[in-house]
Short mmCIF file of C-alpha atoms and ligand atoms in Angstrom, two decimals:
data_model
loop_
_atom_site.label_atom_id
_atom_site.label_comp_id
_atom_site.label_asym_id
_atom_site.label_seq_id
_atom_site.Cartn_x
_atom_site.Cartn_y
_atom_site.Cartn_z
CA MET A 1 4.33 13.44 10.15
CA ARG A 2 2.03 15.99 11.14
CA PHE A 3 -1.74 16.47 11.47
CA THR A 4 -2.46 19.85 10.37
CA ASP A 5 -4.75 22.40 9.04
CA THR A 6 -2.79 24.26 7.92
CA LEU A 7 -0.81 23.36 4.78
CA PRO A 8 1.86 25.03 3.02
CA THR A 9 0.24 26.54 -0.60
CA PRO A 10 1.73 24.12 -3.32
CA PRO A 11 3.82 26.51 -6.49
CA ALA A 12 2.21 27.97 -8.81
CA GLU A 13 2.91 24.93 -11.37
CA ALA A 14 1.70 22.43 -9.07
CA LEU A 15 -1.72 24.36 -8.53
CA ALA A 16 -2.49 24.85 -12.37
CA HIS A 17 -1.88 20.86 -12.60
CA SER A 18 -4.55 20.45 -10.01
CA ALA A 19 -7.04 22.94 -11.50
CA GLU A 20 -6.28 20.81 -15.12
CA LEU A 21 -7.54 17.30 -13.16
CA ALA A 22 -10.18 19.67 -11.13
CA ALA A 23 -11.91 21.31 -14.45
CA ARG A 24 -11.79 17.18 -15.68
CA ILE A 25 -13.95 16.12 -12.34
CA ARG A 26 -16.19 19.43 -12.60
CA ALA A 27 -16.97 17.79 -16.14
CA ALA A 28 -17.78 14.51 -14.92
CA ILE A 29 -19.68 15.59 -12.44
CA THR A 30 -21.87 17.88 -14.46
CA GLY A 31 -21.78 15.33 -16.94
CA ASN A 32 -23.18 13.18 -14.52
CA GLY A 33 -26.06 15.44 -13.45
CA GLY A 34 -24.43 17.20 -10.72
CA SER A 35 -22.75 14.70 -8.15
CA ILE A 36 -20.60 11.86 -8.75
CA ARG A 37 -19.99 8.80 -5.84
CA PHE A 38 -17.10 9.89 -3.61
CA HIS A 39 -15.34 6.74 -4.69
CA ASP A 40 -14.89 8.09 -8.93
CA PHE A 41 -13.90 11.48 -7.43
CA MET A 42 -10.63 9.23 -5.33
CA GLN A 43 -10.21 7.52 -8.48
CA MET A 44 -9.95 10.58 -10.33
CA ALA A 45 -7.87 12.25 -8.51
CA LEU A 46 -5.52 9.48 -7.62
CA TYR A 47 -5.20 7.59 -11.14
CA GLU A 48 -6.98 9.61 -13.57
CA PRO A 49 -4.86 9.52 -16.75
CA GLY A 50 -1.82 11.65 -17.40
CA LEU A 51 -2.72 14.03 -14.23
CA GLY A 52 -3.86 11.65 -11.15
CA TYR A 53 -1.41 11.38 -8.20
CA TYR A 54 0.16 8.44 -8.74
CA VAL A 55 0.02 8.53 -12.72
CA ALA A 56 1.25 12.24 -13.18
CA GLY A 57 5.39 11.85 -12.13
CA LEU A 58 5.45 13.55 -9.12
CA ARG A 59 7.99 12.37 -6.58
CA LYS A 60 5.65 11.25 -3.92
CA ILE A 61 7.28 8.49 -2.02
CA GLY A 62 10.17 8.95 -0.14
CA ALA A 63 12.02 12.14 2.38
CA ASP A 64 11.47 14.86 -0.18
CA GLY A 65 7.98 13.64 -0.90
CA ASP A 66 4.53 13.64 0.58
CA PHE A 67 4.93 10.06 2.71
CA VAL A 68 7.76 7.60 3.75
CA THR A 69 6.84 3.88 3.58
CA ALA A 70 8.69 0.47 4.82
CA PRO A 71 10.51 -0.31 2.42
CA GLU A 72 12.16 3.19 2.26
CA VAL A 73 12.58 3.55 5.53
CA SER A 74 14.83 0.49 5.78
CA PRO A 75 16.05 -2.26 4.11
CA LEU A 76 15.47 -4.62 7.10
CA PHE A 77 11.86 -4.76 6.19
CA SER A 78 12.66 -5.66 2.65
CA GLN A 79 15.06 -8.58 3.77
CA CYS A 80 12.54 -10.10 6.19
CA LEU A 81 9.84 -10.07 3.47
CA ALA A 82 12.71 -11.76 1.17
CA ASN A 83 13.42 -14.19 4.25
CA GLN A 84 9.86 -15.04 4.24
CA CYS A 85 9.61 -15.35 -0.16
CA ALA A 86 12.68 -17.38 0.11
CA GLN A 87 10.91 -20.34 2.71
CA ILE A 88 8.02 -20.09 0.20
CA LEU A 89 10.26 -20.34 -3.10
CA ASN A 90 12.48 -23.11 -1.56
CA GLU A 91 9.49 -25.34 -0.82
CA LEU A 92 7.68 -24.38 -3.46
CA GLY A 93 9.50 -25.08 -6.27
CA GLY A 94 8.49 -21.52 -7.42
CA ASP A 95 11.19 -19.46 -8.99
CA GLU A 96 9.08 -15.88 -9.67
CA ILE A 97 8.05 -12.78 -7.30
CA LEU A 98 5.59 -10.41 -8.79
CA GLU A 99 5.51 -6.99 -6.76
CA LEU A 100 2.10 -4.76 -7.03
CA GLY A 101 2.80 -0.62 -7.35
CA ALA A 102 6.18 -1.37 -6.47
CA GLY A 103 6.64 2.63 -5.64
CA SER A 104 10.68 3.72 -5.92
CA GLY A 105 11.84 0.34 -6.15
CA LYS A 106 13.85 0.27 -3.05
CA MET A 107 12.09 -2.61 -2.30
CA ALA A 108 12.35 -4.72 -5.15
CA ALA A 109 15.93 -4.07 -4.91
CA ASP A 110 16.71 -4.62 -2.08
CA MET A 111 15.06 -7.77 -2.06
CA LEU A 112 16.58 -8.77 -4.81
CA LYS A 113 20.12 -7.77 -2.88
CA HIS A 114 19.13 -10.10 -0.05
CA LEU A 115 17.72 -13.44 -1.90
CA GLU A 116 21.00 -13.41 -3.94
CA SER A 117 23.24 -13.25 -0.44
CA ILE A 118 21.39 -16.32 0.48
CA GLY A 119 21.05 -18.36 -2.58
CA CYS A 120 17.28 -17.84 -3.33
CA LEU A 121 17.37 -15.57 -6.45
CA PRO A 122 14.26 -15.58 -8.07
CA THR A 123 14.17 -16.03 -12.59
CA ARG A 124 12.01 -13.61 -12.47
CA TYR A 125 11.05 -10.74 -10.87
CA ARG A 126 8.04 -8.37 -12.26
CA ILE A 127 6.71 -5.32 -11.19
CA LEU A 128 3.27 -4.21 -11.83
CA ASP A 129 2.02 -0.87 -11.12
CA LEU A 130 -0.65 1.23 -12.46
CA SER A 131 1.98 4.45 -12.26
CA PRO A 132 4.09 3.69 -15.78
CA GLU A 133 5.98 7.44 -14.61
CA LEU A 134 7.28 5.07 -11.79
CA ARG A 135 8.93 2.97 -13.85
CA GLN A 136 11.66 4.90 -14.66
CA ARG A 137 12.24 5.69 -11.23
CA GLN A 138 12.12 2.26 -10.08
CA HIS A 139 14.86 1.34 -12.94
CA GLN A 140 16.75 4.04 -11.54
CA THR A 141 16.83 2.28 -8.34
CA LEU A 142 16.97 -1.24 -9.06
CA ASN A 143 20.25 0.09 -11.57
CA GLN A 144 21.90 1.90 -9.25
CA TYR A 145 21.97 -1.23 -6.09
CA VAL A 146 21.83 -4.42 -8.37
CA PRO A 147 22.72 -3.20 -11.71
CA HIS A 148 23.62 -6.88 -12.14
CA LEU A 149 20.41 -8.14 -11.75
CA LEU A 150 18.08 -6.12 -13.75
CA GLU A 151 17.73 -8.63 -16.38
CA ARG A 152 15.74 -10.33 -14.27
CA VAL A 153 13.23 -7.16 -13.51
CA GLU A 154 10.06 -7.61 -15.98
CA TRP A 155 7.67 -4.56 -16.15
CA LEU A 156 3.97 -5.52 -16.98
CA ASP A 157 0.88 -3.31 -17.62
CA SER A 158 -1.41 -5.81 -16.51
CA LEU A 159 -1.61 -9.08 -14.77
CA PRO A 160 -0.09 -12.17 -16.35
CA ALA A 161 -1.90 -14.17 -18.70
CA GLN A 162 -0.03 -17.04 -17.74
CA PRO A 163 -0.67 -18.37 -14.02
CA ILE A 164 2.50 -18.08 -12.02
CA ARG A 165 4.18 -20.52 -9.19
CA GLY A 166 5.93 -18.02 -6.51
CA VAL A 167 5.41 -14.97 -4.46
CA ILE A 168 2.84 -12.14 -5.13
CA VAL A 169 3.56 -8.94 -2.56
CA GLY A 170 2.41 -5.69 -2.21
CA ASN A 171 3.30 -2.81 0.56
CA GLU A 172 0.68 -0.69 1.05
CA VAL A 173 -1.39 -1.83 -2.30
CA LEU A 174 -4.54 -2.24 -0.69
CA ASP A 175 -4.96 0.97 1.09
CA ALA A 176 -4.03 3.21 -2.10
CA MET A 177 -7.51 1.64 -4.08
CA PRO A 178 -10.49 4.01 -3.99
CA VAL A 179 -12.85 3.32 -1.59
CA GLU A 180 -16.66 4.17 -0.74
CA VAL A 181 -17.58 6.59 1.59
CA PHE A 182 -21.19 5.95 3.55
CA GLN A 183 -23.31 7.65 5.97
CA MET A 184 -25.31 5.34 8.26
CA ALA A 185 -29.44 6.54 7.92
CA GLU A 186 -31.75 4.57 10.07
CA GLY A 187 -30.20 1.39 9.68
CA GLU A 188 -29.08 1.96 5.85
CA ARG A 189 -25.25 2.79 4.19
CA VAL A 190 -26.41 6.06 2.22
CA ILE A 191 -22.74 6.26 -0.37
CA GLN A 192 -21.64 9.65 -0.22
CA THR A 193 -21.55 11.93 -3.48
CA VAL A 194 -19.39 15.41 -4.56
CA ILE A 195 -20.33 18.12 -6.06
CA VAL A 196 -19.34 21.42 -7.19
CA GLN A 197 -20.05 24.64 -5.77
CA GLY A 198 -18.21 27.66 -7.40
CA ASP A 199 -14.75 26.16 -7.90
CA GLU A 200 -14.48 24.24 -4.84
CA PHE A 201 -15.80 20.57 -4.11
CA HIS A 202 -17.56 19.51 -1.18
CA TRP A 203 -19.99 16.50 -0.19
CA GLY A 204 -23.02 15.67 -1.41
CA ASN A 205 -24.97 14.61 1.03
CA THR A 206 -23.37 14.62 4.54
CA THR A 207 -24.83 14.86 7.77
CA ASP A 208 -22.79 14.16 10.90
CA ALA A 209 -24.16 10.66 11.12
CA TYR A 210 -21.66 7.39 11.28
CA THR A 211 -19.31 7.82 8.19
CA SER A 212 -16.69 4.66 7.14
CA GLU A 213 -15.66 3.57 4.36
CA PHE A 214 -15.20 0.25 2.29
CA ASN A 215 -13.61 -0.77 -1.00
CA PRO A 216 -15.34 -1.93 -3.58
CA ALA A 217 -13.56 -3.54 -5.75
CA LEU A 218 -11.89 -5.79 -3.06
CA PRO A 219 -13.89 -9.39 -4.51
CA ALA A 220 -13.02 -8.46 -7.83
CA TRP A 221 -9.55 -7.80 -6.97
CA MET A 222 -8.43 -10.61 -5.06
CA GLN A 223 -10.17 -12.88 -7.87
CA SER A 224 -7.82 -11.63 -10.20
CA MET A 225 -5.36 -12.61 -7.98
CA ALA A 226 -6.08 -15.54 -7.19
CA ASP A 227 -6.57 -16.60 -10.75
CA THR A 228 -2.65 -15.10 -11.14
CA LEU A 229 -1.32 -17.72 -8.75
CA GLU A 230 -0.59 -21.06 -9.88
CA ALA A 231 0.68 -22.04 -6.71
CA GLY A 232 2.42 -20.11 -4.16
CA ALA A 233 1.71 -16.86 -1.95
CA LEU A 234 0.28 -13.58 -1.63
CA VAL A 235 1.56 -11.32 0.77
CA LEU A 236 -0.09 -7.89 1.52
CA ILE A 237 1.27 -5.28 4.10
CA ASP A 238 -0.93 -2.35 5.14
CA TYR A 239 -2.41 -0.50 7.65
CA GLY A 240 -5.64 -0.89 9.08
CA TYR A 241 -7.56 -3.10 11.75
CA GLU A 242 -10.15 -6.19 11.94
CA ALA A 243 -13.75 -5.11 10.81
CA ALA A 244 -15.34 -5.33 14.35
CA ASP A 245 -12.06 -2.40 15.20
CA TYR A 246 -12.80 -0.99 11.28
CA TYR A 247 -16.48 -0.56 12.28
CA ARG A 248 -16.67 0.26 15.61
CA PRO A 249 -18.98 2.70 17.13
CA GLU A 250 -16.56 5.54 18.12
CA ARG A 251 -14.21 5.24 14.69
CA ASN A 252 -17.58 7.25 13.58
CA THR A 253 -15.60 10.01 11.23
CA GLY A 254 -13.78 6.94 9.23
CA THR A 255 -9.91 6.47 8.35
CA LEU A 256 -10.38 8.20 5.11
CA ILE A 257 -6.36 10.54 5.36
CA CYS A 258 -4.17 12.42 3.04
CA HIS A 259 -0.96 12.85 2.65
CA TYR A 260 0.93 16.34 1.12
CA GLN A 261 4.52 16.96 2.38
CA HIS A 262 4.98 14.99 5.12
CA ARG A 263 1.59 16.78 6.43
CA VAL A 264 -1.56 14.43 7.33
CA HIS A 265 -5.11 16.10 6.94
CA ASP A 266 -8.60 14.42 6.52
CA ASN A 267 -10.04 16.79 3.41
CA PRO A 268 -9.95 14.58 0.38
CA LEU A 269 -11.86 17.25 -1.84
CA ILE A 270 -8.94 19.92 -2.14
CA TYR A 271 -5.59 19.80 -4.00
CA PRO A 272 -6.39 17.13 -6.38
CA GLY A 273 -4.18 15.36 -8.35
CA LEU A 274 -1.44 16.68 -5.30
CA GLN A 275 -1.89 14.74 -2.42
CA ASP A 276 -2.50 11.23 -1.41
CA ILE A 277 -5.74 9.87 -0.34
CA THR A 278 -5.81 7.58 1.97
CA ALA A 279 -8.13 4.51 3.27
CA SER A 280 -7.09 1.92 6.45
CA VAL A 281 -7.75 -1.50 4.64
CA ASP A 282 -10.66 -3.67 6.29
CA PHE A 283 -8.89 -7.14 6.84
CA THR A 284 -11.58 -9.11 7.60
CA ALA A 285 -12.98 -8.42 4.34
CA ALA A 286 -9.47 -9.04 2.58
CA ALA A 287 -9.98 -11.94 4.06
CA ASN A 288 -13.26 -12.79 3.59
CA ALA A 289 -12.79 -11.90 -0.08
CA GLY A 290 -9.31 -13.99 -1.00
CA LEU A 291 -11.08 -17.15 0.71
CA ASP A 292 -14.30 -16.28 -1.78
CA ALA A 293 -11.91 -16.56 -5.00
CA GLY A 294 -10.56 -19.72 -3.56
CA LEU A 295 -7.43 -18.69 -1.68
CA ASN A 296 -6.25 -19.93 1.79
CA LEU A 297 -5.98 -17.88 4.42
CA GLY A 298 -1.91 -18.20 5.45
CA GLY A 299 -1.35 -16.12 8.37
CA TYR A 300 -2.27 -12.86 9.29
CA THR A 301 -0.46 -10.54 12.09
CA THR A 302 1.59 -7.49 12.74
CA GLN A 303 4.07 -5.94 11.37
CA ALA A 304 6.24 -6.04 14.59
CA ALA A 305 5.74 -9.57 15.00
CA PHE A 306 6.09 -11.12 11.16
CA LEU A 307 9.31 -8.76 11.25
CA ALA A 308 10.46 -10.81 14.29
CA ASN A 309 9.02 -14.27 13.00
CA SER A 310 11.75 -13.32 9.64
CA GLY A 311 14.73 -13.16 11.12
CA LEU A 312 14.68 -9.00 11.97
CA GLU A 313 16.80 -9.94 14.80
CA THR A 314 19.41 -11.68 13.16
CA LEU A 315 19.55 -9.39 10.25
CA PHE A 316 19.95 -6.62 12.42
CA ILE A 317 23.25 -8.16 14.09
CA GLN A 318 23.86 -8.50 10.32
CA ALA A 319 23.71 -5.31 9.39
CA LEU A 320 25.60 -3.86 12.57
CA GLU A 321 28.63 -6.53 12.57
CA ALA A 322 28.64 -5.28 9.11
CA ASN A 323 28.50 -1.21 9.64
CA PRO A 324 29.06 -0.89 13.28
CA ALA A 325 29.06 2.91 12.99
CA SER A 326 25.42 2.37 12.14
CA GLN A 327 24.59 1.91 15.32
CA TYR A 328 22.05 4.57 15.86
CA HIS A 329 20.66 5.02 12.76
CA LEU A 330 19.76 0.64 12.15
CA ALA A 331 18.26 0.90 15.56
CA GLN A 332 16.32 3.95 14.82
CA GLN A 333 14.70 1.73 11.72
CA VAL A 334 14.07 -1.19 13.81
CA ARG A 335 12.33 0.82 16.35
CA THR A 336 10.47 2.68 13.56
CA LEU A 337 9.95 -0.53 11.90
CA SER A 338 8.31 -2.49 15.19
CA LEU A 339 6.75 -0.21 18.24
CA PRO A 340 3.20 -0.30 18.75
CA SER A 341 3.18 3.92 18.61
CA GLU A 342 5.22 3.42 14.98
CA MET A 343 4.56 1.16 12.75
CA GLY A 344 4.69 -2.45 14.30
CA GLU A 345 1.04 -2.40 15.15
CA ARG A 346 -1.13 -0.36 13.10
CA PHE A 347 0.87 -2.10 9.90
CA LYS A 348 -0.48 -5.82 9.35
CA VAL A 349 0.55 -8.30 7.52
CA MET A 350 -1.92 -10.78 5.74
CA ALA A 351 -1.17 -14.35 3.77
CA PHE A 352 -3.03 -16.40 1.51
CA THR A 353 -1.63 -19.29 -0.12
CA LYS A 354 -2.83 -21.40 -3.11
CA GLY A 355 -1.60 -25.01 -3.87
CA PHE A 356 0.84 -24.35 -0.88
CA THR A 357 0.26 -25.78 2.80
CA PRO A 358 3.91 -25.48 4.47
CA ALA A 359 3.44 -23.13 7.32
CA LEU A 360 4.51 -19.69 6.48
CA ALA A 361 7.46 -18.85 8.66
CA GLY A 362 6.65 -14.81 9.35
CA PHE A 363 3.22 -15.98 11.40
CA ARG A 364 4.52 -19.01 13.40
CA LEU A 365 4.61 -16.74 16.24
CA ALA A 366 1.39 -14.54 17.18
CA ASP A 367 -0.84 -15.45 14.55
CA GLN A 368 -4.17 -13.68 15.17
CA ARG A 369 -6.00 -15.04 12.29
CA HIS A 370 -8.79 -15.98 15.04
CA ARG A 371 -8.96 -11.73 15.45
CA LEU A 372 -10.87 -11.52 11.82
C1 LIG B 401 1.46 4.11 -1.39
S1 LIG B 401 2.54 3.75 -2.37
C2 LIG B 401 3.27 2.45 -1.83
C3 LIG B 401 4.41 2.01 -2.87
C4 LIG B 401 5.65 1.37 -2.04
N1 LIG B 401 4.70 -0.34 -2.45
C5 LIG B 401 6.03 1.44 -1.06
O1 LIG B 401 5.93 0.43 -0.61
O2 LIG B 401 6.75 2.23 -1.67
C6 LIG B 401 1.05 2.65 -3.54
C7 LIG B 401 1.12 2.23 -4.96
O3 LIG B 401 0.20 1.13 -5.26
C8 LIG B 401 -0.17 1.24 -6.68
N2 LIG B 401 -1.20 0.42 -6.90
C9 LIG B 401 -2.36 1.10 -6.38
N3 LIG B 401 -3.66 -0.07 -6.62
C10 LIG B 401 -3.07 -0.89 -7.41
C11 LIG B 401 -3.26 -2.07 -8.24
N4 LIG B 401 -4.40 -2.25 -8.15
N5 LIG B 401 -2.78 -3.08 -8.66
C12 LIG B 401 -0.82 -2.27 -8.70
N6 LIG B 401 -0.58 -1.42 -8.43
C13 LIG B 401 -1.37 -0.69 -7.57
C14 LIG B 401 0.11 2.95 -6.72
O4 LIG B 401 0.22 3.21 -8.23
C15 LIG B 401 0.87 3.14 -6.49
O5 LIG B 401 2.21 3.26 -6.71
#
């Protein structure tokens, strides 16, 4: 991944697609008197029906996309998460997993395969994604890796009406939710807007004041998670910080970044629909939203600690014994998932529980709830 100010020029077809979305955003700006909040720009850029980045069927995740996520790095990630799910399902007597934002379907496939191997297959594995176009890819992946388990997988258009007993999991879902950008002016938060100049989008009211973001949908989203869970746990993995770190004075340009073809840059106002736009997660806000929604905070730690607590070493040795020639690749995968300089500390795991009191194995050592 490279941080860059020189991006490859998108192909003509992609530019035409982006121009169509840009026209729609311009119309929204004109219809709103000349500006819209950045939150609404980001919502349209990522999720505008038929055109947004996550809904328009471009290949985003993986080596030939724009970014790589932990389930794409290694099956060991999903196997560890499956171990945590197995503990909850066994002790709860639950039989369902609901995955939010399932991407390529790789995590679902690897989790189901591992749960089968340890005799803890859920009766149902349901997937809810805001991107209906990803369903086809998820179906293909599951069909490739676990065809005999496909009958257990069900795709949802919205959260289930009947609350579930089991586990809700989401990897890199919170960071894909639209945020408000604000600047501080005389101690007040000033919400940032987007305007049009010529054919280009620009920030409406920006200065060089302290800038950051927040996710306004978090409280309602957490409430919907609490309502969806009859009993069990919600396990979220994402990159982010506790509030004190997120909003420290030196982080004065916020956390918003964009991914295009494995390049990272900080201008969300270009190429709408073609690039990912994402903000780090404020885990203190997530914890508070969960608690306010009536959930218990079951654990919070780094990805590295969660994986270590969830059997990473044993799984690594088993994979090595099964395929000694893969030693270099497996070691590389573990490094990427666990090293502080890679995903190990930037990514955190946060779990909420409801009607379930046993300590969660994934947070046995190095639980960091006190930092929130
Ligand atoms: C960065 S991708 C991560 C995909 C996958 N979990 C992975 O790790 O490879 C974020 C995904 O979350 C989905 N998403 C965003 N907000 C969501 C929500 N409120 N409910 C369900 N899915 C959501 C997006 O459509 C997108 O597919």
